[in-house]
Amino acid sequence: MVTVKNKTITVQNYIGGNWVPSSKNQTYNRENPANIEETVSICPSSTTDDANHAIEAAHEAFKTWSQVPAISRAKYLYKFADLLESHKDEVAELLTREQGKPLSESLGEVNKTIGEVRYTAGEASRLSGETLPSERENVQIRTVRVPKGVIAAISPWNFPLVTPLRKIAPALSAGNTVVFKPASITGAMGAKITELFEKTGLPPGVLNLIIGSGRSVGNQIVNHPKVRGITFTGSTEVGSSIYQLASKRLVEVQLEMGGKNAAIIYDYPDVEGAVTQIVGAAFAAAGQRCTSISRIIINERDADRVYAALKEKAEEYVIGDGLESNTTMGPLVSKDQLITTQKYVEIGHEEGATLLTGGEIKIQEKDGYYFRPTIFTNVKSNSRLAKEEIFGPVLSIMTADSFTEAIEIMNDSEYGLAASCFTKNKDYADQFVAQAEAGMIHINNGTISESHVPFGGMKASAVGPYSIGSTAKDFFTDLKVIYNAN
């Protein structure tokens, strides 16, 4: 249940078609990161027993939901998309109040979600198999895709609407049931998603919401024997832990994790145009995106132009409450993120990097978690600033003596999510595509993903099939091979 009093939202878990409190009646408050005196939501602090009840409800519902025709399952997703579209302003405002990003970015996330859900609804009718010839006479062979069972969907706080739907929508489309655990600090958005699904008439138990910490709820979901697939988006550290736990039960995982994405500018005459795209990719959501560009590698001869353009673009940002119409960058999501960002600025100074702009908190009257867009130059490629994911508005600039060296610097990372290259040299572009160790490659544009295209990475950025698009079915279904002798 979602109730609102004086703009504070009180939410509960949703288990087996019922809104219920934590079994211990424990709650926690979530503040507005733009105004920490304002409480956005009061959420349940759930227990392992609550998680077990949610899993049992999903397991029971799977028996009937998996038998519902695919086209009928898709109708619930289309209806959800229609409901989201009719409530887009309300949902976007909640997203901004709870997560902090500017309202324009929140509306963009809502619209992207609508597009992805409608695409995924259509995928329900495209879960096709194959007919294969046999080596023997009078034998027919075919393959079919079948749902896995109960899917645990564990989502992050940076995109609290679109990321959960990248898990929930394909799971339901394929005939699975879901136990959905949103990030604790965006529990109200998790409840809003669930509330909209309830309005579609989705049968009880098909989607279950459980809000609580990773320790009390997340681990139980991962370890429960009736959970047959785990889809997670978050840090590489937590994803690695989930992978270890799931491997003990031989359960498949789909993990979307960290990134330290680089953009190369080399032999590209429109330096200012490249910088405009890179800055947008670096500082959207205050740099709190796994696909944020956080490193730039350039030719030394372009340094002055790049530095001047970067400084100008970064200092154009208007920092403030995301609900204010002129705001172009909101606060960081929490005090922890603010402290982490400050720590990396100190590390940058200690490592001898040069601060080009930013590097300090932007103080507001109501003390939100604000931090200015920050750019360091003269960053060493083996430094912590260049290597570690900050998840904040900090951009590091390095130089290379050749394009080959630029690629080597880019690939010298544990991560491999996205990469961009700005060049008019066709040989460089071909070399970049062939050698970049990243799952999503962008030539002459920023790290923008589209609603029907597979999304994923390499190395420590991902494990398992890519989400979205045609690859989602590889995780959300199992394959059966059928031999039929006449």
Short mmCIF file of C-alpha atoms in Angstrom, two decimals:
data_model
loop_
_atom_site.label_atom_id
_atom_site.label_comp_id
_atom_site.label_asym_id
_atom_site.label_seq_id
_atom_site.Cartn_x
_atom_site.Cartn_y
_atom_site.Cartn_z
CA MET A 1 0.00 0.00 0.00
CA VAL A 2 1.19 3.50 -0.86
CA THR A 3 -0.23 6.30 1.30
CA VAL A 4 0.74 9.96 1.25
CA LYS A 5 0.65 12.41 4.17
CA ASN A 6 2.21 15.87 3.92
CA LYS A 7 4.20 14.62 0.91
CA THR A 8 5.70 11.78 2.98
CA ILE A 9 4.91 8.43 1.37
CA THR A 10 4.34 5.38 3.55
CA VAL A 11 4.80 2.09 1.71
CA GLN A 12 4.52 -1.59 2.55
CA ASN A 13 5.65 -4.87 1.05
CA TYR A 14 3.44 -6.51 -1.57
CA ILE A 15 3.24 -10.29 -1.12
CA GLY A 16 0.75 -12.65 -2.73
CA GLY A 17 -1.45 -9.77 -3.87
CA ASN A 18 -1.59 -8.06 -0.46
CA TRP A 19 0.11 -4.97 0.94
CA VAL A 20 1.67 -5.97 4.25
CA PRO A 21 4.09 -4.39 6.75
CA SER A 22 7.37 -5.91 7.85
CA SER A 23 6.69 -8.88 10.11
CA LYS A 24 8.51 -7.01 12.89
CA ASN A 25 6.76 -3.71 12.08
CA GLN A 26 10.14 -2.04 11.65
CA THR A 27 10.54 0.91 9.27
CA TYR A 28 13.14 3.42 8.13
CA ASN A 29 12.92 6.92 6.68
CA ARG A 30 14.34 8.12 3.37
CA GLU A 31 15.28 11.79 3.11
CA ASN A 32 15.14 13.98 0.02
CA PRO A 33 18.80 14.26 -1.10
CA ALA A 34 18.11 17.83 -2.23
CA ASN A 35 16.68 18.78 1.16
CA ILE A 36 17.67 16.43 3.93
CA GLU A 37 15.12 17.94 6.33
CA GLU A 38 12.32 16.51 4.18
CA THR A 39 11.28 12.86 4.57
CA VAL A 40 10.23 11.43 1.22
CA SER A 41 9.17 7.97 2.34
CA ILE A 42 8.75 5.58 5.26
CA CYS A 43 9.55 2.04 4.15
CA PRO A 44 9.43 -1.39 5.79
CA SER A 45 12.65 -2.87 7.09
CA SER A 46 11.88 -6.45 6.13
CA THR A 47 13.16 -9.73 7.51
CA THR A 48 14.21 -13.11 6.16
CA ASP A 49 10.73 -14.40 7.03
CA ASP A 50 9.20 -11.68 4.85
CA ALA A 51 11.51 -12.69 2.01
CA ASN A 52 10.52 -16.34 2.42
CA HIS A 53 6.81 -15.44 2.26
CA ALA A 54 7.38 -13.47 -0.95
CA ILE A 55 9.27 -16.37 -2.56
CA GLU A 56 6.60 -18.89 -1.56
CA ALA A 57 3.89 -16.65 -3.03
CA ALA A 58 5.82 -16.35 -6.29
CA HIS A 59 6.45 -20.10 -6.39
CA GLU A 60 2.76 -20.85 -5.95
CA ALA A 61 1.71 -18.29 -8.58
CA PHE A 62 4.17 -19.72 -11.10
CA LYS A 63 2.07 -22.87 -11.41
CA THR A 64 -0.72 -20.95 -13.15
CA TRP A 65 1.08 -17.90 -14.57
CA SER A 66 3.47 -20.08 -16.57
CA GLN A 67 0.44 -21.61 -18.31
CA VAL A 68 -1.06 -18.26 -19.34
CA PRO A 69 -0.68 -17.78 -23.14
CA ALA A 70 2.18 -15.49 -24.05
CA ILE A 71 -0.07 -12.99 -25.84
CA SER A 72 -2.24 -12.72 -22.71
CA ARG A 73 0.82 -12.13 -20.53
CA ALA A 74 1.89 -9.34 -22.87
CA LYS A 75 -1.43 -7.53 -22.36
CA TYR A 76 -0.53 -6.85 -18.73
CA LEU A 77 2.72 -5.22 -19.82
CA TYR A 78 1.00 -3.06 -22.43
CA LYS A 79 -1.50 -1.97 -19.79
CA PHE A 80 1.31 -1.17 -17.36
CA ALA A 81 2.99 0.99 -20.02
CA ASP A 82 -0.29 2.83 -20.63
CA LEU A 83 -0.75 3.43 -16.90
CA LEU A 84 2.81 4.67 -16.54
CA GLU A 85 2.27 7.05 -19.43
CA SER A 86 -0.89 8.46 -17.86
CA HIS A 87 0.92 8.93 -14.50
CA LYS A 88 4.26 10.08 -15.93
CA ASP A 89 4.35 13.50 -14.24
CA GLU A 90 3.55 12.04 -10.82
CA VAL A 91 6.10 9.25 -11.24
CA ALA A 92 8.81 11.63 -12.48
CA GLU A 93 8.30 13.95 -9.52
CA LEU A 94 8.61 11.05 -7.08
CA LEU A 95 11.74 9.87 -8.88
CA THR A 96 13.35 13.31 -8.51
CA ARG A 97 12.35 13.72 -4.87
CA GLU A 98 13.66 10.31 -3.89
CA GLN A 99 16.72 9.96 -6.15
CA GLY A 100 17.69 13.58 -6.80
CA LYS A 101 18.14 13.82 -10.57
CA PRO A 102 16.63 16.80 -12.41
CA LEU A 103 12.99 16.49 -13.42
CA SER A 104 13.92 16.53 -17.12
CA GLU A 105 16.12 13.46 -16.57
CA SER A 106 13.35 11.77 -14.57
CA LEU A 107 10.85 12.36 -17.37
CA GLY A 108 13.41 10.94 -19.78
CA GLU A 109 13.69 7.81 -17.63
CA VAL A 110 9.91 7.45 -17.55
CA ASN A 111 9.65 7.73 -21.34
CA LYS A 112 12.50 5.27 -21.84
CA THR A 113 10.79 2.81 -19.50
CA ILE A 114 7.52 3.06 -21.44
CA GLY A 115 9.35 2.31 -24.69
CA GLU A 116 11.28 -0.64 -23.26
CA VAL A 117 8.21 -2.21 -21.63
CA ARG A 118 6.23 -2.01 -24.88
CA TYR A 119 9.10 -3.58 -26.79
CA THR A 120 9.40 -6.35 -24.20
CA ALA A 121 5.66 -7.01 -24.30
CA GLY A 122 6.05 -7.73 -28.00
CA GLU A 123 8.86 -10.16 -27.24
CA ALA A 124 6.32 -12.47 -25.56
CA SER A 125 5.15 -13.53 -29.03
CA ARG A 126 8.72 -13.96 -30.31
CA LEU A 127 9.91 -16.65 -27.89
CA SER A 128 10.49 -18.97 -30.81
CA GLY A 129 12.42 -22.22 -31.05
CA GLU A 130 13.86 -24.21 -33.94
CA THR A 131 12.95 -27.23 -36.03
CA LEU A 132 16.04 -29.30 -36.80
CA PRO A 133 16.64 -32.20 -39.19
CA SER A 134 17.38 -35.60 -37.66
CA GLU A 135 20.08 -38.09 -38.55
CA ARG A 136 17.39 -40.79 -38.47
CA GLU A 137 14.25 -41.49 -40.45
CA ASN A 138 10.86 -40.67 -38.97
CA VAL A 139 12.28 -38.54 -36.14
CA GLN A 140 11.35 -34.90 -35.68
CA ILE A 141 13.46 -32.54 -33.54
CA ARG A 142 12.48 -29.15 -32.21
CA THR A 143 13.43 -26.75 -29.44
CA VAL A 144 11.14 -24.67 -27.26
CA ARG A 145 11.74 -21.95 -24.69
CA VAL A 146 10.12 -22.34 -21.27
CA PRO A 147 10.05 -20.06 -18.20
CA LYS A 148 12.56 -20.69 -15.43
CA GLY A 149 10.36 -20.20 -12.35
CA VAL A 150 10.81 -17.62 -9.60
CA ILE A 151 13.15 -14.79 -10.60
CA ALA A 152 14.82 -12.56 -8.00
CA ALA A 153 15.08 -9.01 -9.38
CA ILE A 154 17.50 -6.87 -7.35
CA SER A 155 17.78 -3.30 -8.61
CA PRO A 156 19.86 -0.18 -7.83
CA TRP A 157 18.99 3.37 -6.82
CA ASN A 158 20.45 5.34 -9.73
CA PHE A 159 17.75 4.35 -12.24
CA PRO A 160 15.01 3.15 -9.89
CA LEU A 161 12.34 2.92 -12.60
CA VAL A 162 13.88 1.73 -15.85
CA THR A 163 16.32 -0.79 -14.34
CA PRO A 164 13.68 -2.75 -12.38
CA LEU A 165 11.48 -2.89 -15.49
CA ARG A 166 14.40 -4.32 -17.47
CA LYS A 167 14.11 -7.24 -15.08
CA ILE A 168 10.41 -7.45 -14.27
CA ALA A 169 9.04 -6.98 -17.80
CA PRO A 170 11.05 -9.73 -19.56
CA ALA A 171 10.57 -12.07 -16.61
CA LEU A 172 6.78 -11.73 -16.77
CA SER A 173 6.74 -11.76 -20.56
CA ALA A 174 8.51 -15.15 -20.54
CA GLY A 175 6.13 -16.64 -17.95
CA ASN A 176 8.22 -16.32 -14.80
CA THR A 177 7.10 -14.87 -11.48
CA VAL A 178 9.13 -12.26 -9.66
CA VAL A 179 10.37 -11.30 -6.21
CA PHE A 180 11.43 -7.68 -6.60
CA LYS A 181 13.88 -6.08 -4.17
CA PRO A 182 14.54 -2.40 -4.95
CA ALA A 183 17.41 -0.47 -3.43
CA SER A 184 16.49 0.59 0.10
CA ILE A 185 16.88 4.31 -0.61
CA THR A 186 14.45 4.15 -3.54
CA GLY A 187 11.84 1.91 -1.95
CA ALA A 188 9.00 4.32 -2.74
CA MET A 189 9.63 4.00 -6.48
CA GLY A 190 9.66 0.24 -6.08
CA ALA A 191 6.24 0.50 -4.45
CA LYS A 192 4.96 2.79 -7.22
CA ILE A 193 6.01 0.26 -9.87
CA THR A 194 4.21 -2.48 -7.96
CA GLU A 195 1.12 -0.33 -7.45
CA LEU A 196 0.84 0.26 -11.21
CA PHE A 197 1.14 -3.46 -11.88
CA GLU A 198 -1.57 -4.11 -9.31
CA LYS A 199 -3.83 -1.74 -11.27
CA THR A 200 -3.33 -3.87 -14.39
CA GLY A 201 -5.07 -6.76 -12.63
CA LEU A 202 -1.92 -8.87 -12.55
CA PRO A 203 -2.79 -12.11 -10.67
CA PRO A 204 -1.71 -12.34 -7.00
CA GLY A 205 1.81 -13.62 -6.42
CA VAL A 206 3.07 -12.98 -9.96
CA LEU A 207 4.94 -9.88 -8.78
CA ASN A 208 6.01 -9.53 -5.15
CA LEU A 209 7.76 -6.54 -3.58
CA ILE A 210 10.09 -6.90 -0.62
CA ILE A 211 11.90 -3.84 0.78
CA GLY A 212 14.86 -4.19 3.10
CA SER A 213 18.61 -4.46 3.38
CA GLY A 214 20.80 -6.75 1.34
CA ARG A 215 21.90 -8.53 4.49
CA SER A 216 18.42 -9.38 5.79
CA VAL A 217 16.52 -9.72 2.51
CA GLY A 218 18.91 -9.85 -0.45
CA ASN A 219 20.99 -12.79 0.75
CA GLN A 220 17.90 -14.79 1.62
CA ILE A 221 16.46 -14.28 -1.86
CA VAL A 222 19.74 -15.32 -3.48
CA ASN A 223 20.08 -18.41 -1.28
CA HIS A 224 16.48 -19.66 -1.38
CA PRO A 225 16.13 -23.02 -3.21
CA LYS A 226 12.91 -21.97 -4.97
CA VAL A 227 14.56 -19.00 -6.70
CA ARG A 228 15.68 -20.19 -10.13
CA GLY A 229 17.32 -17.07 -11.52
CA ILE A 230 18.88 -13.90 -10.10
CA THR A 231 19.09 -10.65 -12.07
CA PHE A 232 21.08 -7.93 -10.33
CA THR A 233 22.30 -4.43 -11.17
CA GLY A 234 24.73 -2.71 -8.82
CA SER A 235 28.35 -2.64 -7.75
CA THR A 236 30.88 -5.23 -8.86
CA GLU A 237 31.64 -5.99 -5.21
CA VAL A 238 28.03 -6.95 -4.41
CA GLY A 239 27.56 -8.67 -7.78
CA SER A 240 30.62 -10.83 -7.13
CA SER A 241 29.19 -11.85 -3.77
CA ILE A 242 25.86 -12.80 -5.39
CA TYR A 243 27.71 -14.78 -8.05
CA GLN A 244 29.54 -16.80 -5.41
CA LEU A 245 26.36 -17.58 -3.50
CA ALA A 246 24.39 -18.47 -6.62
CA SER A 247 27.15 -20.72 -7.96
CA LYS A 248 26.84 -22.96 -4.92
CA ARG A 249 23.26 -23.69 -5.96
CA LEU A 250 24.11 -23.81 -9.71
CA VAL A 251 21.60 -21.02 -10.33
CA GLU A 252 21.97 -18.74 -13.33
CA VAL A 253 22.70 -15.06 -12.83
CA GLN A 254 22.45 -11.93 -14.91
CA LEU A 255 24.77 -9.35 -13.38
CA GLU A 256 25.15 -5.76 -14.58
CA MET A 257 27.88 -4.14 -12.52
CA GLY A 258 30.44 -1.36 -12.47
CA GLY A 259 32.12 0.65 -15.18
CA LYS A 260 35.08 2.98 -15.68
CA ASN A 261 34.13 4.03 -19.18
CA ALA A 262 36.56 5.89 -21.39
CA ALA A 263 36.19 8.22 -24.34
CA ILE A 264 39.04 8.67 -26.80
CA ILE A 265 39.34 11.88 -28.84
CA TYR A 266 41.88 11.37 -31.63
CA ASP A 267 42.05 12.91 -35.10
CA TYR A 268 38.64 14.53 -34.64
CA PRO A 269 38.36 18.14 -35.84
CA ASP A 270 35.20 19.02 -33.93
CA VAL A 271 36.74 18.82 -30.45
CA GLU A 272 34.07 21.09 -28.95
CA GLY A 273 31.30 18.86 -30.36
CA ALA A 274 32.94 15.76 -28.87
CA VAL A 275 33.31 17.47 -25.50
CA THR A 276 29.63 18.46 -25.50
CA GLN A 277 28.60 14.81 -25.86
CA ILE A 278 31.18 13.56 -23.36
CA VAL A 279 30.20 16.07 -20.67
CA GLY A 280 26.56 15.04 -21.00
CA ALA A 281 27.56 11.40 -20.61
CA ALA A 282 29.85 12.22 -17.67
CA PHE A 283 27.54 14.35 -15.52
CA ALA A 284 24.01 13.07 -16.18
CA ALA A 285 22.57 11.75 -12.91
CA ALA A 286 25.49 13.57 -11.23
CA GLY A 287 27.84 10.95 -12.63
CA GLN A 288 26.01 8.16 -10.82
CA ARG A 289 25.60 5.86 -13.83
CA CYS A 290 27.39 2.65 -14.69
CA THR A 291 27.64 3.98 -18.28
CA SER A 292 28.99 7.41 -17.27
CA ILE A 293 32.13 8.48 -19.10
CA SER A 294 34.69 8.99 -16.34
CA ARG A 295 37.94 8.96 -18.35
CA ILE A 296 39.00 10.89 -21.45
CA ILE A 297 42.13 9.98 -23.40
CA ILE A 298 43.41 12.57 -25.86
CA ASN A 299 46.28 13.50 -28.12
CA GLU A 300 48.59 15.98 -26.36
CA ARG A 301 48.28 18.48 -29.21
CA ASP A 302 44.52 18.76 -28.57
CA ALA A 303 44.93 19.30 -24.82
CA ASP A 304 44.42 23.06 -24.66
CA ARG A 305 41.23 22.95 -26.75
CA VAL A 306 39.85 19.99 -24.83
CA TYR A 307 40.60 21.54 -21.45
CA ALA A 308 39.03 24.87 -22.38
CA ALA A 309 35.87 23.25 -23.76
CA LEU A 310 35.53 20.92 -20.77
CA LYS A 311 35.91 23.72 -18.26
CA GLU A 312 33.35 25.88 -20.05
CA LYS A 313 30.76 23.09 -20.32
CA ALA A 314 31.21 21.85 -16.75
CA GLU A 315 30.83 25.32 -15.29
CA GLU A 316 27.57 25.88 -17.19
CA TYR A 317 25.77 23.37 -14.96
CA VAL A 318 23.13 24.82 -12.66
CA ILE A 319 23.24 22.75 -9.47
CA GLY A 320 20.19 22.56 -7.23
CA ASP A 321 16.94 20.84 -6.39
CA GLY A 322 15.88 18.72 -9.35
CA LEU A 323 12.32 20.05 -9.10
CA GLU A 324 13.51 23.58 -9.93
CA SER A 325 13.06 24.25 -13.65
CA ASN A 326 16.53 25.74 -14.16
CA THR A 327 18.43 22.89 -12.44
CA THR A 328 20.65 20.86 -14.77
CA MET A 329 22.40 18.73 -12.13
CA GLY A 330 20.86 17.55 -8.90
CA PRO A 331 22.46 16.29 -5.69
CA LEU A 332 24.26 13.04 -5.09
CA VAL A 333 21.92 10.39 -3.76
CA SER A 334 23.24 10.14 -0.20
CA LYS A 335 25.76 11.34 2.34
CA ASP A 336 27.84 8.23 1.66
CA GLN A 337 28.11 9.11 -2.03
CA LEU A 338 29.07 12.67 -1.12
CA ILE A 339 31.81 11.47 1.23
CA THR A 340 33.11 9.03 -1.40
CA THR A 341 33.29 11.77 -4.03
CA GLN A 342 35.15 14.08 -1.63
CA LYS A 343 37.58 11.27 -0.84
CA TYR A 344 38.47 10.80 -4.51
CA VAL A 345 39.08 14.52 -4.96
CA GLU A 346 41.59 14.29 -2.11
CA ILE A 347 43.13 11.22 -3.75
CA GLY A 348 43.46 13.13 -7.02
CA HIS A 349 45.39 15.92 -5.28
CA GLU A 350 47.59 13.39 -3.48
CA GLU A 351 48.41 11.63 -6.76
CA GLY A 352 49.55 14.89 -8.35
CA ALA A 353 46.68 15.41 -10.78
CA THR A 354 45.74 18.99 -11.71
CA LEU A 355 42.27 20.23 -10.77
CA LEU A 356 40.75 21.97 -13.80
CA THR A 357 37.39 22.85 -12.24
CA GLY A 358 35.07 21.88 -9.39
CA GLY A 359 36.30 19.77 -6.52
CA GLU A 360 34.06 21.16 -3.81
CA ILE A 361 30.59 20.93 -2.31
CA LYS A 362 28.00 23.44 -3.43
CA ILE A 363 26.44 24.56 -0.17
CA GLN A 364 22.71 25.19 -0.13
CA GLU A 365 20.54 26.55 2.64
CA LYS A 366 18.92 23.21 3.31
CA ASP A 367 22.16 21.25 2.97
CA GLY A 368 21.43 18.75 0.22
CA TYR A 369 24.16 16.40 -1.01
CA TYR A 370 25.46 18.76 -3.69
CA PHE A 371 28.82 18.53 -5.42
CA ARG A 372 30.15 20.48 -8.38
CA PRO A 373 31.16 18.79 -11.66
CA THR A 374 34.86 18.07 -11.19
CA ILE A 375 37.59 17.58 -13.80
CA PHE A 376 41.22 16.56 -13.26
CA THR A 377 43.93 16.79 -15.91
CA ASN A 378 47.44 15.28 -15.91
CA VAL A 379 46.00 12.08 -14.46
CA LYS A 380 48.37 9.12 -14.49
CA SER A 381 46.91 6.06 -16.21
CA ASN A 382 47.88 3.78 -13.32
CA SER A 383 46.46 6.04 -10.59
CA ARG A 384 43.45 5.31 -8.40
CA LEU A 385 41.65 8.25 -9.98
CA ALA A 386 42.02 6.56 -13.38
CA LYS A 387 41.35 3.01 -12.20
CA GLU A 388 38.59 3.02 -9.57
CA GLU A 389 34.88 3.60 -10.10
CA ILE A 390 33.88 6.77 -8.24
CA PHE A 391 30.18 6.94 -9.14
CA GLY A 392 30.12 10.69 -8.83
CA PRO A 393 30.70 13.79 -11.00
CA VAL A 394 34.47 13.36 -11.40
CA LEU A 395 36.14 13.19 -14.82
CA SER A 396 39.82 12.25 -15.38
CA ILE A 397 41.84 13.35 -18.43
CA MET A 398 44.90 11.49 -19.73
CA THR A 399 47.09 11.91 -22.79
CA ALA A 400 48.54 9.33 -25.19
CA ASP A 401 51.36 9.57 -27.73
CA SER A 402 49.54 7.37 -30.27
CA PHE A 403 46.10 5.97 -30.95
CA THR A 404 47.35 2.50 -30.09
CA GLU A 405 48.54 3.77 -26.71
CA ALA A 406 45.15 5.41 -26.17
CA ILE A 407 43.44 2.04 -26.63
CA GLU A 408 45.96 0.39 -24.30
CA ILE A 409 45.21 2.97 -21.59
CA MET A 410 41.47 2.52 -22.11
CA ASN A 411 41.69 -1.29 -21.86
CA ASP A 412 43.91 -1.18 -18.76
CA SER A 413 40.88 -1.50 -16.50
CA GLU A 414 39.09 -4.28 -14.65
CA TYR A 415 35.84 -3.00 -16.18
CA GLY A 416 34.48 -3.34 -19.71
CA LEU A 417 31.00 -1.87 -19.94
CA ALA A 418 30.99 0.96 -22.50
CA ALA A 419 33.52 2.94 -24.53
CA SER A 420 33.41 5.88 -26.92
CA CYS A 421 35.76 7.05 -29.64
CA PHE A 422 35.61 10.35 -31.48
CA THR A 423 37.62 10.17 -34.71
CA LYS A 424 37.27 10.88 -38.43
CA ASN A 425 40.06 8.41 -39.20
CA LYS A 426 38.42 5.22 -40.51
CA ASP A 427 41.44 3.08 -39.63
CA TYR A 428 41.28 4.34 -36.03
CA ALA A 429 37.55 3.64 -35.87
CA ASP A 430 38.04 0.09 -37.15
CA GLN A 431 40.90 -0.48 -34.71
CA PHE A 432 38.76 0.81 -31.85
CA VAL A 433 35.85 -1.52 -32.69
CA ALA A 434 38.20 -4.51 -32.97
CA GLN A 435 40.29 -3.86 -29.87
CA ALA A 436 38.09 -2.07 -27.33
CA GLU A 437 37.41 -4.39 -24.39
CA ALA A 438 33.86 -3.24 -23.73
CA GLY A 439 30.40 -4.61 -24.35
CA MET A 440 28.93 -1.44 -25.85
CA ILE A 441 30.99 0.50 -28.38
CA HIS A 442 30.16 4.04 -29.53
CA ILE A 443 31.74 5.83 -32.47
CA ASN A 444 31.41 9.62 -32.49
CA ASN A 445 28.67 9.67 -29.86
CA GLY A 446 28.29 9.35 -26.10
CA THR A 447 27.29 6.23 -24.16
CA ILE A 448 23.57 6.28 -24.96
CA SER A 449 21.72 2.94 -25.03
CA GLU A 450 18.47 2.34 -26.92
CA SER A 451 15.30 0.61 -25.83
CA HIS A 452 15.44 -2.43 -28.15
CA VAL A 453 19.19 -3.09 -28.13
CA PRO A 454 21.07 -5.55 -25.88
CA PHE A 455 22.71 -3.89 -22.87
CA GLY A 456 25.73 -5.38 -21.13
CA GLY A 457 29.47 -5.54 -20.74
CA MET A 458 32.64 -7.57 -20.40
CA LYS A 459 35.21 -8.33 -17.70
CA ALA A 460 34.15 -7.20 -14.20
CA SER A 461 31.21 -5.22 -15.60
CA ALA A 462 28.89 -8.12 -16.35
CA VAL A 463 28.15 -11.82 -16.10
CA GLY A 464 25.43 -13.62 -18.02
CA PRO A 465 23.26 -12.69 -21.02
CA TYR A 466 22.79 -9.03 -21.88
CA SER A 467 19.52 -7.42 -20.83
CA ILE A 468 16.99 -5.71 -23.12
CA GLY A 469 16.48 -6.67 -26.73
CA SER A 470 16.81 -10.10 -28.28
CA THR A 471 19.29 -11.41 -25.68
CA ALA A 472 16.97 -11.05 -22.67
CA LYS A 473 15.29 -14.38 -23.46
CA ASP A 474 18.62 -16.15 -23.02
CA PHE A 475 18.42 -15.48 -19.30
CA PHE A 476 14.68 -15.48 -18.63
CA THR A 477 13.95 -18.82 -20.35
CA ASP A 478 15.33 -22.34 -20.34
CA LEU A 479 15.69 -24.36 -23.53
CA LYS A 480 14.10 -27.77 -24.07
CA VAL A 481 15.05 -30.07 -26.94
CA ILE A 482 12.27 -32.46 -28.06
CA TYR A 483 12.86 -35.65 -30.05
CA ASN A 484 9.64 -37.10 -31.49
CA ALA A 485 9.73 -40.51 -33.19
CA ASN A 486 6.73 -41.25 -35.41
#
